[in-house]
mmCIF file of N, CA and C in Angstrom:
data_model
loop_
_atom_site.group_PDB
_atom_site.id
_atom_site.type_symbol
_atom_site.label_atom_id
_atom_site.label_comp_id
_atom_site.label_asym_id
_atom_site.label_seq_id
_atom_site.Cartn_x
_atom_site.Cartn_y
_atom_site.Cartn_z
ATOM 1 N N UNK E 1 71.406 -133.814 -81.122
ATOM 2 C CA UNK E 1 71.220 -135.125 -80.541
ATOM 3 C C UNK E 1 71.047 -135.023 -79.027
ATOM 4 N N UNK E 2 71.850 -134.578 -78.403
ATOM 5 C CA UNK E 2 71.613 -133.831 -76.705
ATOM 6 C C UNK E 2 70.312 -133.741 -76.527
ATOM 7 N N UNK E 3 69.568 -132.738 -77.665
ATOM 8 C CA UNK E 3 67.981 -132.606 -76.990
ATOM 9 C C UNK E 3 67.398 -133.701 -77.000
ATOM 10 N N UNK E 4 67.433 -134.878 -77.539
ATOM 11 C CA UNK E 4 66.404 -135.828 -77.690
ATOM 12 C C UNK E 4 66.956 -136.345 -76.197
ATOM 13 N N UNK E 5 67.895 -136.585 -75.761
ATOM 14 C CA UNK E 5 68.148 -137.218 -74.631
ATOM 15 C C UNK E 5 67.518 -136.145 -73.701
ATOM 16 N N UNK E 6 67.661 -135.303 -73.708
ATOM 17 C CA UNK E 6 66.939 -134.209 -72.646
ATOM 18 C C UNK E 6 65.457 -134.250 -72.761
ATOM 19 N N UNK E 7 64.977 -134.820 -73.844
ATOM 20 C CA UNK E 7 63.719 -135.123 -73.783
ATOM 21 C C UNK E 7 62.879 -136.002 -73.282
ATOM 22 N N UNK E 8 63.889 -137.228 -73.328
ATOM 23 C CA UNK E 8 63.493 -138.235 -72.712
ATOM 24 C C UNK E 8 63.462 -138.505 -70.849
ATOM 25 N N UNK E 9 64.262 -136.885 -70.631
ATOM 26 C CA UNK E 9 64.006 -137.195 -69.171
ATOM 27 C C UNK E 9 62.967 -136.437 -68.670
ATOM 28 N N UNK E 10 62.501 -135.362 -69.691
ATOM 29 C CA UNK E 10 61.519 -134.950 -69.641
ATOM 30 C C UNK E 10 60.066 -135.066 -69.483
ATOM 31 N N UNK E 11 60.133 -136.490 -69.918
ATOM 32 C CA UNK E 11 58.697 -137.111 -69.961
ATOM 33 C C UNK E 11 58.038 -137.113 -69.231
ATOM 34 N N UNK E 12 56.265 -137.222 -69.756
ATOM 35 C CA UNK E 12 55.214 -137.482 -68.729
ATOM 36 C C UNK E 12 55.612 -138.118 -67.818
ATOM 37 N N UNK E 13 55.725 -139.277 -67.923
ATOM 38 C CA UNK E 13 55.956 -140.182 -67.004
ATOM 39 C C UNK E 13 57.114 -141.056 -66.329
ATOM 40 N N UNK E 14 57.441 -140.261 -65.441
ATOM 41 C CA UNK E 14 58.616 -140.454 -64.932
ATOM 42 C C UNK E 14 59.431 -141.840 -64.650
ATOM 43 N N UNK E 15 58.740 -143.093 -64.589
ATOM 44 C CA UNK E 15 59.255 -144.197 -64.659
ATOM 45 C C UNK E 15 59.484 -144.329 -66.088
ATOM 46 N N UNK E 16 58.731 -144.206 -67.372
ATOM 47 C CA UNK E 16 59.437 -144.194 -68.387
ATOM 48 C C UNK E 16 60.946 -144.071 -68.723
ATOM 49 N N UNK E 17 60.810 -142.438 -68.201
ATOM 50 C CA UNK E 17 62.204 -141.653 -68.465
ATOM 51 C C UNK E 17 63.094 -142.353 -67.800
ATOM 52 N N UNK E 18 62.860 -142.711 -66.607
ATOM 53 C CA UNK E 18 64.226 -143.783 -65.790
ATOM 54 C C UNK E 18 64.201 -145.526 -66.239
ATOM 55 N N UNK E 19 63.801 -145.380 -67.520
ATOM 56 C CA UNK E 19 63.845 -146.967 -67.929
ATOM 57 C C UNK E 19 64.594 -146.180 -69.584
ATOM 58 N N UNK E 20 63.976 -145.426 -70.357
ATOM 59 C CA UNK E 20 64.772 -145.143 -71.109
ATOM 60 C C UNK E 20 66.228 -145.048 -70.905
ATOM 61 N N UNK E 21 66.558 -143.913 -69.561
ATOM 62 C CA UNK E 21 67.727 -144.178 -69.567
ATOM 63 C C UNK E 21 68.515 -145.525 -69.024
ATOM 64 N N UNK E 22 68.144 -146.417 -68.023
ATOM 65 C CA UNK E 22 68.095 -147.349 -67.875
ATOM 66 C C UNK E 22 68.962 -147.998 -69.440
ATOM 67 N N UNK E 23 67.826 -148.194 -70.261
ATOM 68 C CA UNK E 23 68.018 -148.838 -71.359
ATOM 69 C C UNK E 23 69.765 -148.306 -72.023
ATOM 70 N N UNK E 24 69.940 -146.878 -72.368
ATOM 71 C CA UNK E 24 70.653 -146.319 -72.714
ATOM 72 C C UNK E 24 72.079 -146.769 -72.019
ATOM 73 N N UNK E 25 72.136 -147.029 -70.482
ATOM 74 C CA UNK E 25 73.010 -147.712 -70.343
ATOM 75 C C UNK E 25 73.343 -149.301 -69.934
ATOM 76 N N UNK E 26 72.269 -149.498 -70.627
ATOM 77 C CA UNK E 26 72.424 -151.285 -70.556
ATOM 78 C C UNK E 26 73.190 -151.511 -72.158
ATOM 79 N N UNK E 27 72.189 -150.647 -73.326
ATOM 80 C CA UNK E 27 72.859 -150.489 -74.213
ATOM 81 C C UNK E 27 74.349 -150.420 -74.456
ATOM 82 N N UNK E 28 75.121 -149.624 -73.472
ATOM 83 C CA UNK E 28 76.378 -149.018 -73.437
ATOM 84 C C UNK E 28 76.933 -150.283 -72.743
ATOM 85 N N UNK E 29 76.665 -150.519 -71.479
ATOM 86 C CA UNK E 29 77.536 -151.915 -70.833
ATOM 87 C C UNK E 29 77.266 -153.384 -71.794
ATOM 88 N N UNK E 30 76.403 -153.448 -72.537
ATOM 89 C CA UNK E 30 76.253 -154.912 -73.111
ATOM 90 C C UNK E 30 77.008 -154.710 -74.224
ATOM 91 N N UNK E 31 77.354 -153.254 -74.851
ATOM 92 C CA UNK E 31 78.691 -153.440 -75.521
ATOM 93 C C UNK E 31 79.839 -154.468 -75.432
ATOM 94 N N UNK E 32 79.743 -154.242 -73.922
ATOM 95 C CA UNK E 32 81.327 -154.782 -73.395
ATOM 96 C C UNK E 32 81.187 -155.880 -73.528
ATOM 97 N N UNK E 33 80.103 -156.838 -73.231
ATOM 98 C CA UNK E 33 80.183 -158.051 -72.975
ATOM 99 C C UNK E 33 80.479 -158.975 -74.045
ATOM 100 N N UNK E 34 81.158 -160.071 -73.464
ATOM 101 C CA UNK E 34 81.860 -161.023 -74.928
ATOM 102 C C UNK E 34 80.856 -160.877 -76.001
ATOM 103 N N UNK E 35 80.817 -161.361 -77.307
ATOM 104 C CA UNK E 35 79.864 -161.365 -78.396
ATOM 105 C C UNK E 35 78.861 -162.636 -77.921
ATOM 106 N N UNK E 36 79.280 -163.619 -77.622
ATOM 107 C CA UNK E 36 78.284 -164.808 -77.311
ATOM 108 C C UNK E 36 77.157 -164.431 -76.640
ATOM 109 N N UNK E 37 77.812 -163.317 -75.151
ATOM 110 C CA UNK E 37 76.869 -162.758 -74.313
ATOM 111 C C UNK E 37 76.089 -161.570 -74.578
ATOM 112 N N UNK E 38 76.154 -161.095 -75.534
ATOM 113 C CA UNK E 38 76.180 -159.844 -75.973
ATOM 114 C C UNK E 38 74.564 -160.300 -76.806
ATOM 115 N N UNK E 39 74.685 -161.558 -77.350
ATOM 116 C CA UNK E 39 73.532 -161.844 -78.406
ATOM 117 C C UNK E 39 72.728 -162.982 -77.248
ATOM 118 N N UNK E 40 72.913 -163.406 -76.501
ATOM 119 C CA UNK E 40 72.262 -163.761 -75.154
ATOM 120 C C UNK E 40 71.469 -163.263 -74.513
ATOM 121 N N UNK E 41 71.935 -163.187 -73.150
ATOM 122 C CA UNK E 41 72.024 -162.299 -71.785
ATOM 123 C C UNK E 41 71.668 -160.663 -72.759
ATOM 124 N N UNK E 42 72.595 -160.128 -73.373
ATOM 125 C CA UNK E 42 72.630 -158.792 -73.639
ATOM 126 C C UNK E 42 71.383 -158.607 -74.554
ATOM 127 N N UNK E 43 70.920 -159.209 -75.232
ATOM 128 C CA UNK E 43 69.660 -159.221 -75.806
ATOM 129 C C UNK E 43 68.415 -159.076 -74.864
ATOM 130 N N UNK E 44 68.238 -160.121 -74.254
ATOM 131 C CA UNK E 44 67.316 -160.316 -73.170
ATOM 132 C C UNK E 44 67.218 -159.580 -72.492
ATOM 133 N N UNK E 45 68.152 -158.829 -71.809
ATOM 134 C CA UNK E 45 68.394 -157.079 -71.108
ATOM 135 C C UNK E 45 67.435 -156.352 -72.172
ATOM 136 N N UNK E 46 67.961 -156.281 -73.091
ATOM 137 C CA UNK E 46 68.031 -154.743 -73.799
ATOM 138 C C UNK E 46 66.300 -155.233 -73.607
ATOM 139 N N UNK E 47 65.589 -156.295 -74.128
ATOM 140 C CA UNK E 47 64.340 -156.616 -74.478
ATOM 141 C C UNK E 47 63.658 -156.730 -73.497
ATOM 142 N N UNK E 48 63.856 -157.125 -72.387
ATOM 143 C CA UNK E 48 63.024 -156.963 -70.981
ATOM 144 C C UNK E 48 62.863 -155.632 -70.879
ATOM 145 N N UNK E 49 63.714 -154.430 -71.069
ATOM 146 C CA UNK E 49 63.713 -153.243 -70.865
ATOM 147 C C UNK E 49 62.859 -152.398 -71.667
ATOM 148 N N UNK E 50 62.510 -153.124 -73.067
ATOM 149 C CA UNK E 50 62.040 -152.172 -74.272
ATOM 150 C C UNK E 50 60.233 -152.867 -73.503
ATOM 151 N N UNK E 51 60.557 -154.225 -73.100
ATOM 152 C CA UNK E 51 58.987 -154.574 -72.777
ATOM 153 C C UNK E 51 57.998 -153.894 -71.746
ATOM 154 N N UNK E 52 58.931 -153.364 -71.036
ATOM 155 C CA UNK E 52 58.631 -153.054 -69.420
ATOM 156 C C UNK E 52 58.144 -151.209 -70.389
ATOM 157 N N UNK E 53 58.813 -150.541 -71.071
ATOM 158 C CA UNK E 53 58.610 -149.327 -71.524
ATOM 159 C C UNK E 53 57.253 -149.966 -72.409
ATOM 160 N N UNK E 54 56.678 -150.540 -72.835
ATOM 161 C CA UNK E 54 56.109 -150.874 -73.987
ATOM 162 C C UNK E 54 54.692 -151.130 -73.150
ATOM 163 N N UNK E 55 54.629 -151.435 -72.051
ATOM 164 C CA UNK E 55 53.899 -151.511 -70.531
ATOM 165 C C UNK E 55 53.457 -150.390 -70.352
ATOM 166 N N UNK E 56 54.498 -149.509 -69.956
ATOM 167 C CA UNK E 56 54.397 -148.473 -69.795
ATOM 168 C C UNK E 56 52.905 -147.679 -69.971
ATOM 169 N N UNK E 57 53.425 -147.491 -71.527
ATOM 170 C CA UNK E 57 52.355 -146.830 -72.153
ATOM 171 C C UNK E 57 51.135 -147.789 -72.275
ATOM 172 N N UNK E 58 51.164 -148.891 -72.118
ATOM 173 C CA UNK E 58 49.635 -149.246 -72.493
ATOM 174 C C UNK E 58 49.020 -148.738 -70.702
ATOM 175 N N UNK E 59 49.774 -148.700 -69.539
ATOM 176 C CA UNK E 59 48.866 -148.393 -68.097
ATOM 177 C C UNK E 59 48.904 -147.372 -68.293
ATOM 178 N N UNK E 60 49.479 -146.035 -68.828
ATOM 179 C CA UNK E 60 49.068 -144.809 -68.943
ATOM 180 C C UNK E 60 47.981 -144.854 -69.407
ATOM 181 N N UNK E 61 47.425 -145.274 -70.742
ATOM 182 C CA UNK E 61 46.480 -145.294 -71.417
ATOM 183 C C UNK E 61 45.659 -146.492 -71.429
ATOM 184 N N UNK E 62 45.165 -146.689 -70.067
ATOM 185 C CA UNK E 62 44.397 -148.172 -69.815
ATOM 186 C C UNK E 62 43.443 -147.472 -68.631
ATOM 187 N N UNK E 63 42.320 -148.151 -68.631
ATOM 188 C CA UNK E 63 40.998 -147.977 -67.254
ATOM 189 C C UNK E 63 41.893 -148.190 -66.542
ATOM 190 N N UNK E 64 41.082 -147.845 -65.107
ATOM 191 C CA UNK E 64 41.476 -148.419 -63.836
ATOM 192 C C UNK E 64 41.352 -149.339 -63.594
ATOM 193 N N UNK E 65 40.424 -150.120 -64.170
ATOM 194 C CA UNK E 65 40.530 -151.534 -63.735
ATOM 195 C C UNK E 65 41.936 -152.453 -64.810
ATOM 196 N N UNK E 66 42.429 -151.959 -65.968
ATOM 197 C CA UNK E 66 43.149 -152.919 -66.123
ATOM 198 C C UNK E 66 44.794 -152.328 -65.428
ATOM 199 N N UNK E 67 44.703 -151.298 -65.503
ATOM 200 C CA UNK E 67 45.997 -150.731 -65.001
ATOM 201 C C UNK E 67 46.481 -151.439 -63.862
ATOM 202 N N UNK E 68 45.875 -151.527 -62.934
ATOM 203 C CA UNK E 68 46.928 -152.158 -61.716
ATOM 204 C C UNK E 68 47.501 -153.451 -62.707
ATOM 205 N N UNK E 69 46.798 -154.677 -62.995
ATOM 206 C CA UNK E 69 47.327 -155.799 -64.008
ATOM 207 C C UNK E 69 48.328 -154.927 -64.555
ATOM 208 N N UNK E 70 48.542 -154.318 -65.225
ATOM 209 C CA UNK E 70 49.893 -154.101 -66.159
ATOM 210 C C UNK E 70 50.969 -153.901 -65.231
ATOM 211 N N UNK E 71 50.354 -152.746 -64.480
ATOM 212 C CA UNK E 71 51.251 -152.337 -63.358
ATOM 213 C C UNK E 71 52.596 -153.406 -62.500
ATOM 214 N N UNK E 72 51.683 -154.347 -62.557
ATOM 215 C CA UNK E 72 52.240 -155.177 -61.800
ATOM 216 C C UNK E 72 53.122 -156.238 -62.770
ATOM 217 N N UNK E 73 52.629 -156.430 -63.931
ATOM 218 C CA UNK E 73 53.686 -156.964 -65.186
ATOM 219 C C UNK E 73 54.835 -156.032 -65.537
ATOM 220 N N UNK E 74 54.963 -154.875 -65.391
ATOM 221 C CA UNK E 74 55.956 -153.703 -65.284
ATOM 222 C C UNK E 74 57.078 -154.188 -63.937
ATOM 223 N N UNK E 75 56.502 -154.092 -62.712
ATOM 224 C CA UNK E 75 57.041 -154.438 -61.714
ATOM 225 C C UNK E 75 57.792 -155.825 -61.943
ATOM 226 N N UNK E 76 57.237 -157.047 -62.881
ATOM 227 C CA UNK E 76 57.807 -158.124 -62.543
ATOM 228 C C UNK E 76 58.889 -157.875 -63.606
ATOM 229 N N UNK E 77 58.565 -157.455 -64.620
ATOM 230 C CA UNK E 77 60.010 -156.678 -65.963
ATOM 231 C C UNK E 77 61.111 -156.556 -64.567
ATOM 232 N N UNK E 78 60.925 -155.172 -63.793
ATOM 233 C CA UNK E 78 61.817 -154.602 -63.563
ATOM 234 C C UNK E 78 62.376 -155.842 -62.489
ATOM 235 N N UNK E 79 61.519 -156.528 -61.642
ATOM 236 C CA UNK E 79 62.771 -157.701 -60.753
ATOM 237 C C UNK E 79 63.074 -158.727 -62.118
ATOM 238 N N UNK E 80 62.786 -159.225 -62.565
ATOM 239 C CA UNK E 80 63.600 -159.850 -63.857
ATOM 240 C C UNK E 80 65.308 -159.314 -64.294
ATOM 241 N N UNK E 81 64.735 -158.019 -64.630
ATOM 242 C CA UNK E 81 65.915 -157.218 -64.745
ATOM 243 C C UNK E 81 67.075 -157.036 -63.710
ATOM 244 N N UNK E 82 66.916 -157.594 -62.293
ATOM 245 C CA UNK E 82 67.689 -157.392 -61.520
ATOM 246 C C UNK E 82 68.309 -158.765 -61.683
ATOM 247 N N UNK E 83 67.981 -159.628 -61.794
ATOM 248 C CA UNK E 83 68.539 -161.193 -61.776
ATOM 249 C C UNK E 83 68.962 -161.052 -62.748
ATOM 250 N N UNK E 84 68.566 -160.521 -64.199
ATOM 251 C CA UNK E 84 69.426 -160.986 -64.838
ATOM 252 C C UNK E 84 71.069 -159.983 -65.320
ATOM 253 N N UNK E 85 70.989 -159.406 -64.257
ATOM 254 C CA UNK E 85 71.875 -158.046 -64.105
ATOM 255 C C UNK E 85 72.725 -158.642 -63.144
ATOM 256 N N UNK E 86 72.338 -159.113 -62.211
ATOM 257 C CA UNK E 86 72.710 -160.799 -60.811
ATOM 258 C C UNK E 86 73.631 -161.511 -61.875
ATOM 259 N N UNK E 87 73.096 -162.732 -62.503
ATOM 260 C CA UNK E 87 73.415 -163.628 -63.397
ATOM 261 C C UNK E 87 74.633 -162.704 -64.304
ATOM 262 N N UNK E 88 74.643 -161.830 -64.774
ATOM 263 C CA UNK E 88 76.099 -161.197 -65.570
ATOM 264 C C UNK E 88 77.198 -161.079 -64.214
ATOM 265 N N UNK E 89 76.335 -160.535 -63.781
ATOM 266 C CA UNK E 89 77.752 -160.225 -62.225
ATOM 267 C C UNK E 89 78.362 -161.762 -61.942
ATOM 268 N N UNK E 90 77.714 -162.514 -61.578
ATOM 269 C CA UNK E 90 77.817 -164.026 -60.964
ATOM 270 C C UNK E 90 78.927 -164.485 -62.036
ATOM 271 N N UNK E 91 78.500 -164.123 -63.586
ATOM 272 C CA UNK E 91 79.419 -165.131 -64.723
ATOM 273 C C UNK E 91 80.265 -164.239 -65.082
ATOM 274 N N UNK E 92 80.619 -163.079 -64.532
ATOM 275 C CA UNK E 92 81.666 -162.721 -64.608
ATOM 276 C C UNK E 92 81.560 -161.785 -66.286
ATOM 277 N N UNK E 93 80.433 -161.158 -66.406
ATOM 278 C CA UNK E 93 80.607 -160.326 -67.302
ATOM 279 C C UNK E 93 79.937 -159.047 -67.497
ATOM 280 N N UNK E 94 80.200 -158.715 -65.963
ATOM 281 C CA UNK E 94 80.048 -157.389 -65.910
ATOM 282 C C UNK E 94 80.389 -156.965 -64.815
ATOM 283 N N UNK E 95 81.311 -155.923 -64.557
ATOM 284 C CA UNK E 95 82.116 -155.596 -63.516
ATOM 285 C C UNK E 95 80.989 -155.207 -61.819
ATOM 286 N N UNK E 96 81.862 -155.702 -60.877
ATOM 287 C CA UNK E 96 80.704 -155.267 -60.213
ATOM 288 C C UNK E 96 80.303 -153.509 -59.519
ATOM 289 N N UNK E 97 81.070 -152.487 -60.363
ATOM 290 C CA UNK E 97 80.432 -151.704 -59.974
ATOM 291 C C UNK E 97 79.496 -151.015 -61.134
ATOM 292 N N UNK E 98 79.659 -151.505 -62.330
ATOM 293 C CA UNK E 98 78.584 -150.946 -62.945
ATOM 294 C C UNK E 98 77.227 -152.295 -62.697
ATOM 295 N N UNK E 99 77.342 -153.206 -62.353
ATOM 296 C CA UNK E 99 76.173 -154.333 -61.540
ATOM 297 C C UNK E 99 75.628 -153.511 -60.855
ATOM 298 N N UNK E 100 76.108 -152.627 -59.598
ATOM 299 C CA UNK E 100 75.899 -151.503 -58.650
ATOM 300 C C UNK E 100 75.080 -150.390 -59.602
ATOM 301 N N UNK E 101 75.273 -150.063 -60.112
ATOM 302 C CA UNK E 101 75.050 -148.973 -60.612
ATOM 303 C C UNK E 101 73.480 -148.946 -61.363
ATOM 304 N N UNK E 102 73.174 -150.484 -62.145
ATOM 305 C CA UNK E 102 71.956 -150.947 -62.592
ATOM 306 C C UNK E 102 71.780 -151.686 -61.673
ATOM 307 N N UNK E 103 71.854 -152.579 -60.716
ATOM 308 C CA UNK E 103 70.785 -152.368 -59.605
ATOM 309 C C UNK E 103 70.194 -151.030 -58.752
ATOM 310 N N UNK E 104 71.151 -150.168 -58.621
ATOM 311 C CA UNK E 104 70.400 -148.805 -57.945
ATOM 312 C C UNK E 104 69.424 -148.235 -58.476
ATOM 313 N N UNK E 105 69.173 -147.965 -60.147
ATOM 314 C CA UNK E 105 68.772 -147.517 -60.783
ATOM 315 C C UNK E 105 67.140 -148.547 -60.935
ATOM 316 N N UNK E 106 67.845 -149.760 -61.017
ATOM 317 C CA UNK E 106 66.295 -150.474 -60.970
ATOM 318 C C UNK E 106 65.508 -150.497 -59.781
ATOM 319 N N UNK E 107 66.673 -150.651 -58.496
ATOM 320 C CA UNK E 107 65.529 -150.404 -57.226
ATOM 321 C C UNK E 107 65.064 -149.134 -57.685
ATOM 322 N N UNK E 108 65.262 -148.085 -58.094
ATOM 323 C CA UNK E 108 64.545 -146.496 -57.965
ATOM 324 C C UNK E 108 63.141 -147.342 -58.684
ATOM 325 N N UNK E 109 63.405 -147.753 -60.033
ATOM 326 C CA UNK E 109 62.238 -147.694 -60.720
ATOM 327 C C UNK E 109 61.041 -148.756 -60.104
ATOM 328 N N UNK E 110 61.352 -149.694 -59.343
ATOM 329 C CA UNK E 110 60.844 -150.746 -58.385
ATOM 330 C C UNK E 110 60.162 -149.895 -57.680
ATOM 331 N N UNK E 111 60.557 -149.080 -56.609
ATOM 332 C CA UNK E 111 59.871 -148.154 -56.137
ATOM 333 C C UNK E 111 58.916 -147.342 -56.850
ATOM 334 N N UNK E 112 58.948 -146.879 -57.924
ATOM 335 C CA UNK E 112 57.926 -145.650 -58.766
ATOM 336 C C UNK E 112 56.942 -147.008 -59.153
ATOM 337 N N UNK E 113 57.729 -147.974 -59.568
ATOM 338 C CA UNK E 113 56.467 -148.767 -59.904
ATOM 339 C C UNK E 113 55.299 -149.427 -58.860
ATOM 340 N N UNK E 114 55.905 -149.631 -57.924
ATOM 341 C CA UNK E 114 55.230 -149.591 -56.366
ATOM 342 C C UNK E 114 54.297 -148.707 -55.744
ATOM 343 N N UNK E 115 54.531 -147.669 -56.355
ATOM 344 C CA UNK E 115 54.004 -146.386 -56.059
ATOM 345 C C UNK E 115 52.829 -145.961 -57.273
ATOM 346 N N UNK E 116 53.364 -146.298 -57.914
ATOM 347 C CA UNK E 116 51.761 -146.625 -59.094
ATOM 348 C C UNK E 116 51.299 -147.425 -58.742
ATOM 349 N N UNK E 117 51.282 -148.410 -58.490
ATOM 350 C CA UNK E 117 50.569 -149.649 -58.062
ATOM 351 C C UNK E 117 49.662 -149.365 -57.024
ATOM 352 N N UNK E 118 49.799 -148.789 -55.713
ATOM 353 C CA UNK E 118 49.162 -148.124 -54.744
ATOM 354 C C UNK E 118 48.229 -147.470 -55.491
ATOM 355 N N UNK E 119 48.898 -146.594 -55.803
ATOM 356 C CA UNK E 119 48.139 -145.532 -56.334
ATOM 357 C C UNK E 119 46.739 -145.973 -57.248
ATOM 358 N N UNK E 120 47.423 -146.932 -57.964
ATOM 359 C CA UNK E 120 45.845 -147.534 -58.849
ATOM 360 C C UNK E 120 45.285 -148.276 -58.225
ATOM 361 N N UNK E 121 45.710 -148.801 -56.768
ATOM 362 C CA UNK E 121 44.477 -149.848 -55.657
ATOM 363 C C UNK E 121 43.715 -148.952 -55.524
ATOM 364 N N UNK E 122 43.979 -147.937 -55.134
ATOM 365 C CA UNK E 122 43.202 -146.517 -54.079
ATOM 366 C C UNK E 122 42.055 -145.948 -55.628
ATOM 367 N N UNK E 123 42.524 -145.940 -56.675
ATOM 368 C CA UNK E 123 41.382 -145.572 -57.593
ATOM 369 C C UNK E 123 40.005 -146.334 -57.952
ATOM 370 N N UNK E 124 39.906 -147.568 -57.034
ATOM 371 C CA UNK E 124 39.142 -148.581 -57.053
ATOM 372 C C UNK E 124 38.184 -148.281 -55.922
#
């Protein structure tokens, strides 16, 4: 089981791999959260996260002309994901240093996604 996780950081594409894991521990903290929030809020996490990966792969495998568009639907996943990572902290159901911990992780991927984004203006 170890290797599959080692695989996943392995990946082509490196914003992937930091949204998989991403996911892996949103998975793990929305455990915690009451059951009400858990089928809420903790849903909507886990699913913004599987959408933004699901992105992913279609701008890997998209022209240049549609890629920046996705690109930038990726980018709006990942600030989504910060508010609603905000909104658990705010209601008090999720401590604030693992809040810390998935915001750091999403600014990283904010950045890579920023950085694709460039990157596919300049292929134009």
């Amino acid at each position: 089981m170890e290797n599959i996780h080692n695989d996943f950081e392995k990946l082509e594409i490196p914003l992937m791999a930091k949204l998989v894991i991403a996911y892996k521990s949103a998975h793990k903290n929305i455990n915690s959260f009451p059951k009400h929030e858990r089928y809420a809020l903790g849903e909507k996490i886990e699913k913004t996260i599987l959408e933004a990966v699901e992105f992913i792969v279609h701008a890997n495998s998209s022209s240049k002309f549609e890629k920046e568009r996705i690109l930038v639907r990726i980018n709006g996943k990942i600030e989504i994901l910060k508010i609603l990572y905000r909104i658990a902290l705010n209601c008090g159901i999720i401590e604030q240093r693992k809040y810390l911990e998935e915001q750091k992780a999403l600014q990283e991927c904010g950045r890579m996604a920023q950085g694709w984004i460039k990157y596919a203006r300049n292929l134009k």
